[in-house]
mmCIF file of C-alpha atoms in Angstrom:
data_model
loop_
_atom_site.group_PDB
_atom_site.id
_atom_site.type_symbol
_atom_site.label_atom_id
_atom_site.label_comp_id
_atom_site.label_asym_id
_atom_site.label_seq_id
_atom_site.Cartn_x
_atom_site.Cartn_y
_atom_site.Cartn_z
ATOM 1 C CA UNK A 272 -16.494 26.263 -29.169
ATOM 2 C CA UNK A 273 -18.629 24.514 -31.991
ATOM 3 C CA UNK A 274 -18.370 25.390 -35.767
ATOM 4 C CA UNK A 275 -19.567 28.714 -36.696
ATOM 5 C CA UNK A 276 -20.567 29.148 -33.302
ATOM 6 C CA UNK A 277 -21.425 32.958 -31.723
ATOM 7 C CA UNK A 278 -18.904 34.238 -29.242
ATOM 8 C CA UNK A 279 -19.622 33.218 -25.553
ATOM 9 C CA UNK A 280 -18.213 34.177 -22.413
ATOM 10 C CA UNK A 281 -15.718 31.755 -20.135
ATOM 11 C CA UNK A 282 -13.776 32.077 -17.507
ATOM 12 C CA UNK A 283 -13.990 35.732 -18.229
ATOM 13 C CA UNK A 284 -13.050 35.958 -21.644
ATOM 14 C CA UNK A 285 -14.651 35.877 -25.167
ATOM 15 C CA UNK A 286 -14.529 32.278 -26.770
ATOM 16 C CA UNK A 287 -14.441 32.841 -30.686
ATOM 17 C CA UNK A 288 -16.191 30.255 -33.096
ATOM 18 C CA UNK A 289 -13.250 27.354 -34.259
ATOM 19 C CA UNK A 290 -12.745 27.331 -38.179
ATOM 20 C CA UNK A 291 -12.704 23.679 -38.316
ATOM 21 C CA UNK A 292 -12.970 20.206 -37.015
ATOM 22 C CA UNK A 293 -9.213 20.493 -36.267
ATOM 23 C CA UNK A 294 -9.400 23.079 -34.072
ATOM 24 C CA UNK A 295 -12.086 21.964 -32.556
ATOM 25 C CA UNK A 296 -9.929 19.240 -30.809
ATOM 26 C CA UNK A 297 -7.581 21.580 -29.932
ATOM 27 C CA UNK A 298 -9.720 23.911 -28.232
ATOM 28 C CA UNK A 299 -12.394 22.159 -26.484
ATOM 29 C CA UNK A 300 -11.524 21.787 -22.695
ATOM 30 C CA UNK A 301 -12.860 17.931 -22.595
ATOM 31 C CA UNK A 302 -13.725 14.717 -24.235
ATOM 32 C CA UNK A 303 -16.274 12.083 -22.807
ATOM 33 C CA UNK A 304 -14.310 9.384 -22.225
ATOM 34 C CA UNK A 305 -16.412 5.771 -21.640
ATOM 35 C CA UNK A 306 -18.891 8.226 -20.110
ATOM 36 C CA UNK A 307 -16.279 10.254 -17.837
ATOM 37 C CA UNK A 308 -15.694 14.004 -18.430
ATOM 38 C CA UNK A 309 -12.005 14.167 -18.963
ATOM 39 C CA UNK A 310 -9.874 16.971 -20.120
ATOM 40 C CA UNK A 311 -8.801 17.072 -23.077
ATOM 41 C CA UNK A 312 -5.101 16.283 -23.605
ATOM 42 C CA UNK A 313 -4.427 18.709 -26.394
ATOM 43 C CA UNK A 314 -5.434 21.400 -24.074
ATOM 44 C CA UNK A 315 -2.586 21.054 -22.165
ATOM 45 C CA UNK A 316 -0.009 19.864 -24.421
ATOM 46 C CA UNK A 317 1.971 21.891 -26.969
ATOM 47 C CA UNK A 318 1.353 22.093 -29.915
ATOM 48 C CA UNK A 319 3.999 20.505 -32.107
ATOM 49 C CA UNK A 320 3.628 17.377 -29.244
ATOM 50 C CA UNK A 321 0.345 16.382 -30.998
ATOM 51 C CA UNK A 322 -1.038 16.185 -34.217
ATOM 52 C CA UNK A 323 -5.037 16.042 -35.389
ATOM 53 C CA UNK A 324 -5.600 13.476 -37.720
ATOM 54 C CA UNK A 325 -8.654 13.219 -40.021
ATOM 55 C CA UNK A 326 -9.940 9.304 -40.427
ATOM 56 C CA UNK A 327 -12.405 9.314 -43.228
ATOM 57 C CA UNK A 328 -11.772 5.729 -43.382
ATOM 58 C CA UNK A 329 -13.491 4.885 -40.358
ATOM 59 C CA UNK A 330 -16.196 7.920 -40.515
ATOM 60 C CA UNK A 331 -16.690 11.306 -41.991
ATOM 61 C CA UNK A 332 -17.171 12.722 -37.806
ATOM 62 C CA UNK A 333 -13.461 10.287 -36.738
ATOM 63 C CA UNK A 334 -10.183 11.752 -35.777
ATOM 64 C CA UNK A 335 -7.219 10.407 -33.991
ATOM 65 C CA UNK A 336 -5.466 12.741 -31.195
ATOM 66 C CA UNK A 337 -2.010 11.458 -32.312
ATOM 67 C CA UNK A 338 0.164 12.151 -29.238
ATOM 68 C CA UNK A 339 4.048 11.985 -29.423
ATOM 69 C CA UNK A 340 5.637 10.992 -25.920
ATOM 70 C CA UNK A 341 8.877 12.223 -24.186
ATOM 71 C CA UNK A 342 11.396 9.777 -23.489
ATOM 72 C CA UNK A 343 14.195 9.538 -21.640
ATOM 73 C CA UNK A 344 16.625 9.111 -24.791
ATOM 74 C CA UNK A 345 14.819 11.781 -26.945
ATOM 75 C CA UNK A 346 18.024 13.825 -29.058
ATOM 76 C CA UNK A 347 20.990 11.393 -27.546
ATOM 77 C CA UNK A 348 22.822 9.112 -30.304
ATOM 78 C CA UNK A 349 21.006 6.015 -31.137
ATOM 79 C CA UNK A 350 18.098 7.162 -28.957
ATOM 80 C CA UNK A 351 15.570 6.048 -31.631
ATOM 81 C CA UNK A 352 16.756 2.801 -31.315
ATOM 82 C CA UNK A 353 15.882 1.941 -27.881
ATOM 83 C CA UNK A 354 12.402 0.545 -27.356
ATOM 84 C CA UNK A 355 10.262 2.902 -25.708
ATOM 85 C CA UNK A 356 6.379 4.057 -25.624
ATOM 86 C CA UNK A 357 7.087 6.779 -28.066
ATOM 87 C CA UNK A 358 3.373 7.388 -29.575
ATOM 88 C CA UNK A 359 -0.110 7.575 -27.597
ATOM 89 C CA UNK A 360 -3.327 7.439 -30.094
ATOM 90 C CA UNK A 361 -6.626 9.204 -29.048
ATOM 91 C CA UNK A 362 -9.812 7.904 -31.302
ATOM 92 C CA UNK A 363 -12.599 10.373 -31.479
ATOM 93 C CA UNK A 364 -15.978 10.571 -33.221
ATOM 94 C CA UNK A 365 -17.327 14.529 -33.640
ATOM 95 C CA UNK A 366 -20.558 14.392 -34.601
ATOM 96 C CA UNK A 367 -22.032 15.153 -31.571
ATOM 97 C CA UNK A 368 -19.690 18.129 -30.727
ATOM 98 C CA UNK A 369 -21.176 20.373 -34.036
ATOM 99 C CA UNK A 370 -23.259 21.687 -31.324
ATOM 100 C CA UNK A 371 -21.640 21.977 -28.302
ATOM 101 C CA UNK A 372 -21.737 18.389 -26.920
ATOM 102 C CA UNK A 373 -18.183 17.232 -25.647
ATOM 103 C CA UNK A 374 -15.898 15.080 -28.570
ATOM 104 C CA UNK A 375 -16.439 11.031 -27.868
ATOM 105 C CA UNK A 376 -14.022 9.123 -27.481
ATOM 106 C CA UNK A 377 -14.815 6.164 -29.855
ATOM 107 C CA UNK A 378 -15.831 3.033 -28.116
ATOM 108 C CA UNK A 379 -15.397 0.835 -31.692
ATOM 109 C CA UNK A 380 -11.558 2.063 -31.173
ATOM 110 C CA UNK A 381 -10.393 2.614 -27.917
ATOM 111 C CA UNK A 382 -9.835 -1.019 -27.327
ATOM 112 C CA UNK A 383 -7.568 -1.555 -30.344
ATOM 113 C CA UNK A 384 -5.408 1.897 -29.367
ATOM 114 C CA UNK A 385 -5.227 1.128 -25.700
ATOM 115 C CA UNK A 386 -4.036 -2.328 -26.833
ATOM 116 C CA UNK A 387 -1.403 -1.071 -29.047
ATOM 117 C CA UNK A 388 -0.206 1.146 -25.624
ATOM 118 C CA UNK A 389 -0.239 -2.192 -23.643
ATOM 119 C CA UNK A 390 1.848 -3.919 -25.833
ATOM 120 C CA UNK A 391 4.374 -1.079 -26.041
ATOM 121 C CA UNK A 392 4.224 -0.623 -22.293
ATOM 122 C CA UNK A 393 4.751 -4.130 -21.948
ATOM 123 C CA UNK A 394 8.044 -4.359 -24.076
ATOM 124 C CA UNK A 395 6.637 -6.084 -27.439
ATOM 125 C CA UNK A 396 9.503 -5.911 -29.664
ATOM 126 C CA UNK A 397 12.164 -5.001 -27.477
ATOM 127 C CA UNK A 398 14.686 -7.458 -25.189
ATOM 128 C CA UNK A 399 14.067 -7.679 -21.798
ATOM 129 C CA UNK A 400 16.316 -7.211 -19.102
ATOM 130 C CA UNK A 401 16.793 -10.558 -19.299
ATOM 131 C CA UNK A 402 17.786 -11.576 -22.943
ATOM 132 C CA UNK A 403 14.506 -12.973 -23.830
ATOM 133 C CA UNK A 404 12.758 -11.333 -26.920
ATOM 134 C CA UNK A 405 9.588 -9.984 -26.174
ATOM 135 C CA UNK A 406 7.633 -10.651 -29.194
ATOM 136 C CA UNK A 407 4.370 -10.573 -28.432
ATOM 137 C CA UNK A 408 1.915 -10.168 -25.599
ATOM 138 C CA UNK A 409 0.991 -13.609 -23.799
ATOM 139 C CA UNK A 410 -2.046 -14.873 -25.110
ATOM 140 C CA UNK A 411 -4.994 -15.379 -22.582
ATOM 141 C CA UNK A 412 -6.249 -18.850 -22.406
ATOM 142 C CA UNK A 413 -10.004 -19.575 -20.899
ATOM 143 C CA UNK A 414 -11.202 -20.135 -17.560
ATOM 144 C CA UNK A 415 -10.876 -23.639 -16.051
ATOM 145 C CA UNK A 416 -13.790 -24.619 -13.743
ATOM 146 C CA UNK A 417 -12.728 -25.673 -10.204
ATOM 147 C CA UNK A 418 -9.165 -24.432 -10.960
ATOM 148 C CA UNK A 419 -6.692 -24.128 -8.059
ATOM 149 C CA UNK A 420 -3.598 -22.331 -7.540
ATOM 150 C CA UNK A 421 0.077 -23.885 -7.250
ATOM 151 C CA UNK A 422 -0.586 -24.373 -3.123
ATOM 152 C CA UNK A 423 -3.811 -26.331 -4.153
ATOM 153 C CA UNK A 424 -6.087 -23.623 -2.913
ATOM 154 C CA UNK A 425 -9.206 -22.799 -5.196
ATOM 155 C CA UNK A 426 -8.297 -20.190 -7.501
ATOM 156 C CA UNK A 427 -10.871 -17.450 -9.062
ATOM 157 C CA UNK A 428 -9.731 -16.795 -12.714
ATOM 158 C CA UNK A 429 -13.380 -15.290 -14.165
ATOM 159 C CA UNK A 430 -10.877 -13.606 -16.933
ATOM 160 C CA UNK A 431 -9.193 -16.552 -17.788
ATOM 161 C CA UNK A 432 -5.064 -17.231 -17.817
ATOM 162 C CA UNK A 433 -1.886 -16.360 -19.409
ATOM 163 C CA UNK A 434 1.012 -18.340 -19.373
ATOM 164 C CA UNK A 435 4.566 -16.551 -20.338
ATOM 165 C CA UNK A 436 8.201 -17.580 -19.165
ATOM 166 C CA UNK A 437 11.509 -15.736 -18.900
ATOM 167 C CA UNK A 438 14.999 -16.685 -18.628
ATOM 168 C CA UNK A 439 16.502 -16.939 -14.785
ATOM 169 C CA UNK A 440 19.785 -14.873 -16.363
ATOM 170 C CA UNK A 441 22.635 -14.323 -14.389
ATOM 171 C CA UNK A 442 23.033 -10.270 -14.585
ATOM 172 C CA UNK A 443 19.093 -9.946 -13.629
ATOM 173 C CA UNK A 444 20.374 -9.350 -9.713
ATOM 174 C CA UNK A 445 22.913 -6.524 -10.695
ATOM 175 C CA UNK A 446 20.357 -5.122 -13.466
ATOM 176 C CA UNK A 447 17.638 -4.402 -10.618
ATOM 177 C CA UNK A 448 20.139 -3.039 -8.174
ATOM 178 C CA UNK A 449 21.458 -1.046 -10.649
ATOM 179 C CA UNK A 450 17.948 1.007 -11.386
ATOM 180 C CA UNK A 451 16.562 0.394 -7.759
ATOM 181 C CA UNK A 452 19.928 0.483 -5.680
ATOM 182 C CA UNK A 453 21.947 3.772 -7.505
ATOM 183 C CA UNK A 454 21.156 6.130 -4.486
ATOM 184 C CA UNK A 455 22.199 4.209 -1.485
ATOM 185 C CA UNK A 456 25.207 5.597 0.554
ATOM 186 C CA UNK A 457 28.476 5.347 0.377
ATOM 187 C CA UNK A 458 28.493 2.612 3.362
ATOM 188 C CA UNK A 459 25.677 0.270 2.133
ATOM 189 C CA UNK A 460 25.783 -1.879 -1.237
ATOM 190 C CA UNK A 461 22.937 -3.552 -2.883
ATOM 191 C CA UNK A 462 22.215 -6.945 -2.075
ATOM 192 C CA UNK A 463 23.619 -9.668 -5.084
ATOM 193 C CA UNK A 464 19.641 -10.655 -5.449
ATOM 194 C CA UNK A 465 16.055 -9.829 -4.393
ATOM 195 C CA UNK A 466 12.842 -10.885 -4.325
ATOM 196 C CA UNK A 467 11.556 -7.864 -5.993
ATOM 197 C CA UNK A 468 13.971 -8.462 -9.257
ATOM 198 C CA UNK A 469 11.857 -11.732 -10.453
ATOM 199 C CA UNK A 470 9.032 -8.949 -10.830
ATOM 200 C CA UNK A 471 10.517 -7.014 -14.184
ATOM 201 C CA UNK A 472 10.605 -10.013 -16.235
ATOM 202 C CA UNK A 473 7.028 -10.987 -15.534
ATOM 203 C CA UNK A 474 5.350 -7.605 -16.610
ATOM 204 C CA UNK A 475 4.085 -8.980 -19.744
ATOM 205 C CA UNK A 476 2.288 -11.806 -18.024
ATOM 206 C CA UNK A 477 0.817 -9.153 -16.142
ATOM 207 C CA UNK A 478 -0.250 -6.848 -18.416
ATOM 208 C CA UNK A 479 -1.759 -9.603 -20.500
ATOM 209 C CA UNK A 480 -4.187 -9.851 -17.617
ATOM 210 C CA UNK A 481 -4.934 -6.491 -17.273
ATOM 211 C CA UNK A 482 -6.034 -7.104 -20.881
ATOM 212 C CA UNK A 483 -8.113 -9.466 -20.531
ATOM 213 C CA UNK A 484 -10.998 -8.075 -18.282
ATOM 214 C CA UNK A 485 -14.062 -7.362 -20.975
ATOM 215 C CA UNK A 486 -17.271 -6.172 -18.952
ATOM 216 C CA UNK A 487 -20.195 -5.351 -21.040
ATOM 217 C CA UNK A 488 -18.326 -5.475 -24.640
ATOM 218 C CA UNK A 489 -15.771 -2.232 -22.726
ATOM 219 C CA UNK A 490 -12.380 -3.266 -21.765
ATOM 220 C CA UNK A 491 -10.967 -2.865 -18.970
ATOM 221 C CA UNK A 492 -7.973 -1.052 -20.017
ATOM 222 C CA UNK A 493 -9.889 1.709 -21.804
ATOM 223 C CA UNK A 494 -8.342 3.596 -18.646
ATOM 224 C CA UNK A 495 -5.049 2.261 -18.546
ATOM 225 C CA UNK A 496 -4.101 6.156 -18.770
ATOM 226 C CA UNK A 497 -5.486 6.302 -14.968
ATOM 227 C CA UNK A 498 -3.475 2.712 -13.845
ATOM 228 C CA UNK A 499 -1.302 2.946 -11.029
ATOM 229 C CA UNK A 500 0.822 0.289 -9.248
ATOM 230 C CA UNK A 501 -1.051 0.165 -5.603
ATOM 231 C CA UNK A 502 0.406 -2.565 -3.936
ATOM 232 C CA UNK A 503 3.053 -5.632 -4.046
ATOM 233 C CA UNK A 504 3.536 -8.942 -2.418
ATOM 234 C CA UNK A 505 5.814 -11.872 -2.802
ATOM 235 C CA UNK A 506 5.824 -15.306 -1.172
ATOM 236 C CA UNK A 507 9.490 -16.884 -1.963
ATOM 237 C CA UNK A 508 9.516 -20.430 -2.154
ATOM 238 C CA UNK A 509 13.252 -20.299 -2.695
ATOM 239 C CA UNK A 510 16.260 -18.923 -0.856
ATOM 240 C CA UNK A 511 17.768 -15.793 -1.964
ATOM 241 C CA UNK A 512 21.003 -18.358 -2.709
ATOM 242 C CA UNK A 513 19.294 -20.931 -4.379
ATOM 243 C CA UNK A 514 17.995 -18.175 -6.962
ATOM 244 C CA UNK A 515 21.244 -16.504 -7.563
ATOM 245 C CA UNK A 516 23.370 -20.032 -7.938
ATOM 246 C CA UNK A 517 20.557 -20.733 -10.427
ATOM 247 C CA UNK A 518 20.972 -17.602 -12.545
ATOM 248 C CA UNK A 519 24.792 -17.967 -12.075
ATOM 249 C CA UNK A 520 25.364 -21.466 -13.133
ATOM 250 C CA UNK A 521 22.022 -22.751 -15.518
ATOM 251 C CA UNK A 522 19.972 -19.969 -16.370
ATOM 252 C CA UNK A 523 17.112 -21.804 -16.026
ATOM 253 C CA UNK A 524 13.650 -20.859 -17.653
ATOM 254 C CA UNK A 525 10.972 -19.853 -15.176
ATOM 255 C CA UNK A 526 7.436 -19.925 -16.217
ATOM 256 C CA UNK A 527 4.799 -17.641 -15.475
ATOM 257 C CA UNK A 528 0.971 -18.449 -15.279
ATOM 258 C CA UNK A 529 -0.873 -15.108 -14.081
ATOM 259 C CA UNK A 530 -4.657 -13.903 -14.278
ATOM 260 C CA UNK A 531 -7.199 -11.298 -12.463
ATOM 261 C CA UNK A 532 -8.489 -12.518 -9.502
ATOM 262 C CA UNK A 533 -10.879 -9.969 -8.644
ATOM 263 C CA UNK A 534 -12.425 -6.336 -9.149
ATOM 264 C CA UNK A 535 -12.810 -3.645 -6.326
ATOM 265 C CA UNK A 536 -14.797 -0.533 -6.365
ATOM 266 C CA UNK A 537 -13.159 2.242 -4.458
ATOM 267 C CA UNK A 538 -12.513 6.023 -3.748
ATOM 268 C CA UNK A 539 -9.175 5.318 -5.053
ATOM 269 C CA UNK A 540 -10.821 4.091 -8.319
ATOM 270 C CA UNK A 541 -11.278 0.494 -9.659
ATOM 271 C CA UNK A 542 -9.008 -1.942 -8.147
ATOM 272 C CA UNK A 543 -7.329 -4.865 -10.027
ATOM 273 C CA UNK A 544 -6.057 -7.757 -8.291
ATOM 274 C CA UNK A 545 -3.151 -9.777 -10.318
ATOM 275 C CA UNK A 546 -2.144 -12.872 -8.978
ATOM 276 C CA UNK A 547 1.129 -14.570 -10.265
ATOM 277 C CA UNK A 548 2.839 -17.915 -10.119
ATOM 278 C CA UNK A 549 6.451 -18.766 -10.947
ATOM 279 C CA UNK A 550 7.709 -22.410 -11.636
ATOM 280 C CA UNK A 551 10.895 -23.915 -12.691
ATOM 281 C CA UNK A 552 10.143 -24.837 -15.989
ATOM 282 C CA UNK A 553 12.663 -27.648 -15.827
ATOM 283 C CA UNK A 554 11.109 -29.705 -13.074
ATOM 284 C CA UNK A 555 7.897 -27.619 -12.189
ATOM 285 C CA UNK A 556 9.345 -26.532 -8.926
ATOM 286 C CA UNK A 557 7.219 -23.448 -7.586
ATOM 287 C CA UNK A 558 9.601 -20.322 -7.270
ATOM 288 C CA UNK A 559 6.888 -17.314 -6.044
ATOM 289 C CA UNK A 560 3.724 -16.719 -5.561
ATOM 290 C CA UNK A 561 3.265 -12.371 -6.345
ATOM 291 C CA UNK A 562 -0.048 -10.618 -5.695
ATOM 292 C CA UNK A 563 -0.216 -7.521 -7.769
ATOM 293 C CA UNK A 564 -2.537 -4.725 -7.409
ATOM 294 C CA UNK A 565 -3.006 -1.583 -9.353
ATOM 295 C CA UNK A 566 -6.113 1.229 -9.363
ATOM 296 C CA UNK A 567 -7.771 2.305 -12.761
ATOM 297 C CA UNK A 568 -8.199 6.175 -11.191
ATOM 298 C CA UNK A 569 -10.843 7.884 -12.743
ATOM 299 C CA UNK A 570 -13.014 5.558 -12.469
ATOM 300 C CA UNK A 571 -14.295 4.808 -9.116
ATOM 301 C CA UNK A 572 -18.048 4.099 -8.534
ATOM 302 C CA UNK A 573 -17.365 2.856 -4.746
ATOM 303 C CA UNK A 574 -16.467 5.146 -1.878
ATOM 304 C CA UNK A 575 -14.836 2.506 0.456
ATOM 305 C CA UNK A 576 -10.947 2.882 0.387
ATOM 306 C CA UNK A 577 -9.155 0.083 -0.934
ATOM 307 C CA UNK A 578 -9.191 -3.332 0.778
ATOM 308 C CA UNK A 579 -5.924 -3.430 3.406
ATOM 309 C CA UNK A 580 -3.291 -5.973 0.811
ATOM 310 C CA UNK A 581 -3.366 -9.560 1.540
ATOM 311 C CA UNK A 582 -0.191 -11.961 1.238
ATOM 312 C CA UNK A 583 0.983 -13.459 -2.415
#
C-alpha cells in the first residue's frame, strides 16, 4: 500500500491507502534486499518488538527497522547485564516505494548494521568462556602471495587473514560439556575434554573472516540473517591429555590465524569455506587444523548441492 493510494484487492481483502511513511514499513509484505525479494520482518513481528525510525540525517526517503531481540535472560535479575545480541537494525531508503515499488534496503548502510550484528554475535564486549575479554573483532590483515598453511601446503587466502588468540583455561572442558553434554543419561558422563571445545573460543577469528569477503563494493555478510553452520572438521595435532594437562597446569595462550578459503554456489545457497589454524603461542607448536563451513541461504545462484566436506 503506497501513500494516498486507492484501495486494491489482495488475498481477498481490501488493502486501504497507509497514512504515512511509518506505516508503510509496517504494512508492506517485502523489502528488496541486495536485489532479493524478502519479507518484510515487521510483517511478522509484533508490534511493540520493533520500532520505525525516521533518519533525516542520512536522507529525507531513510528509515531504520529497529528490531528488539528475545533473549534467553529477558525479565530474570541481572538479565540486562549479560552480553547478548539484544538489537537487530534494518536500513531502508523509501523513495521508490511512494508508488508501489518494494522499500530498499540501503546498500550505503547495510554493511555498517550487519557489522554491528557481527560484532555482537561474535561476543565484542563480553568475556568469553574462557576469561579472555573480547574487545574487539580481529582485524583482517592482507593477502600474502604464495602463502601456505601450517602443514606447508599452498594456502588460498583471496580475502586476506585474521590472527586472534585465546587462553587454553582450565574450566573450558567442563564449560562445553556443560552446554553440549546436559542431556546424556544417567549411565554416561561427558568426556573431561574434546576436540569440539577449542571451537567456542575461536568464533571471533571466524567471524572476522566471514567479514572480510567484499565482492563488487557488497559484503558478504549483507545476508548474515540467512548464515547457517553447514559443516565441521577438526584435525588434532594433540592428544586429548596433552590438551587438558595444558589447560590444567599453564593455561597456555593458543593463537588463531583463520581466513576464507573459497566461495560455492549452491541450491543450499552461497557456501563459505573457513579454514582455521591453532598454535601454541609459547613455542609455535600447531594444536588443530578446523575447516568451517556455513551457507548464506537466500542467496543461491547455483543449483548443484553443496560440495561433500573435506578434512581440516
Amino acid at each position: 500500500g503506497r501513500l494516498g493510494a486507492a484501495p486494491a484487492v489482495a488475498d481477498g481483502a481490501l488493502a486501504a491507502p497507509v497514512a504515512d511513511a511509518k506505516e508503510l514499513v509496517q504494512v508492506t509484505p517485502h523489502v528488496l534486499w541486495n536485489g532479493h525479494l524478502t519479507v518484510n520482518p515487521a510483517t511478522v513481528l509484533d508490534d511493540d518488538a520493533y520500532s520505525v525510525v525516521a533518519r533525516p540525517d542520512v536522507a529525507e526517503d531513510a528509515y531504520d527497522l529497529d528490531i528488539r531481540l528475545d533473549t534467553h535472560w529477558d525479565g530474570t535479575p541481572g538479565g540486562d547485564g549479560i552480553h547478548a545480541v539484544r538489537r537487530l537494525v534494518v536500513p531502508l531508503r523509501l523513495a521508490r516505494a511512494w508508488d508501489g515499488a518494494a522499500p530498499l534496503v540501503d546498500p550505503e548502510r547495510i554493511s555498517e548494521t550487519m557489522n554491528d550484528l557481527l560484532r555482537a554475535t561474535a561476543g565484542v564486549g563480553a568475556v568469553s568462556i574462557t576469561g579472555d575479554n573480547v574487545d574487539h573483532l580481529p582485524e583482517v590483515r592482507p593477502a600474502q602471495a604464495g602463502a601456505t598453511d601450517a602443514l606447508g601446503r599452498p594456502a588460498n587466502q583471496p580475502f586476506g587473514t585474521i590472527h586472534g588468540s585465546f587462553t587454553l583455561a582450565g574450566t573450558l572442558g567442563h564449560d562445553h560439556a556443560s552446554v553440549t553434554a546436559d542431556a546424556l543419561p544417567v549411565d554416561l558422563s561427558a568426556a573431561p575434554f574434546v576436540p569440539d571445545a577449542l571451537l567456542g573460543p575461536c568464533w571471533p577469528v571466524v567471524y572476522a573472516a566471514l567479514g572480510s569477503v567484499v565482492e563488487d563494493g557488497m559484503p558478504l555478510i549483507e545476508g548474515l540473517l540467512g548464515a547457517v553452520h553447514l559443516d565441521h572438521t577438526i584435525d588434532l595435532h594433540l592428544t586429548l591429555h596433552q590438551l587438558q594437562k595444558a589447560a590444567a597446569t599453564a593455561s597456555p595462550t593458543i593463537n588463531v590465524t583463520g581466513w576464507v578459503a573459497a566461495l560455492e554456489e549452491s541450491s543450499a545457497g552461497r557456501v563459505v569455506d573457513v579454514r582455521l589454524e591453532l598454535t601454541d603461542a609459547g613455542d609455535g607448536t600447531l594444536v588443530a587444523l578446523m575447516r568451517e563451513r556455513f551457507a548464506i541461504r537466500g542467496r543461491a545462484s547455483g543449483n548443484a548441492v553443496p560440495s561433500a566436506p573435506e578434512l581440516a
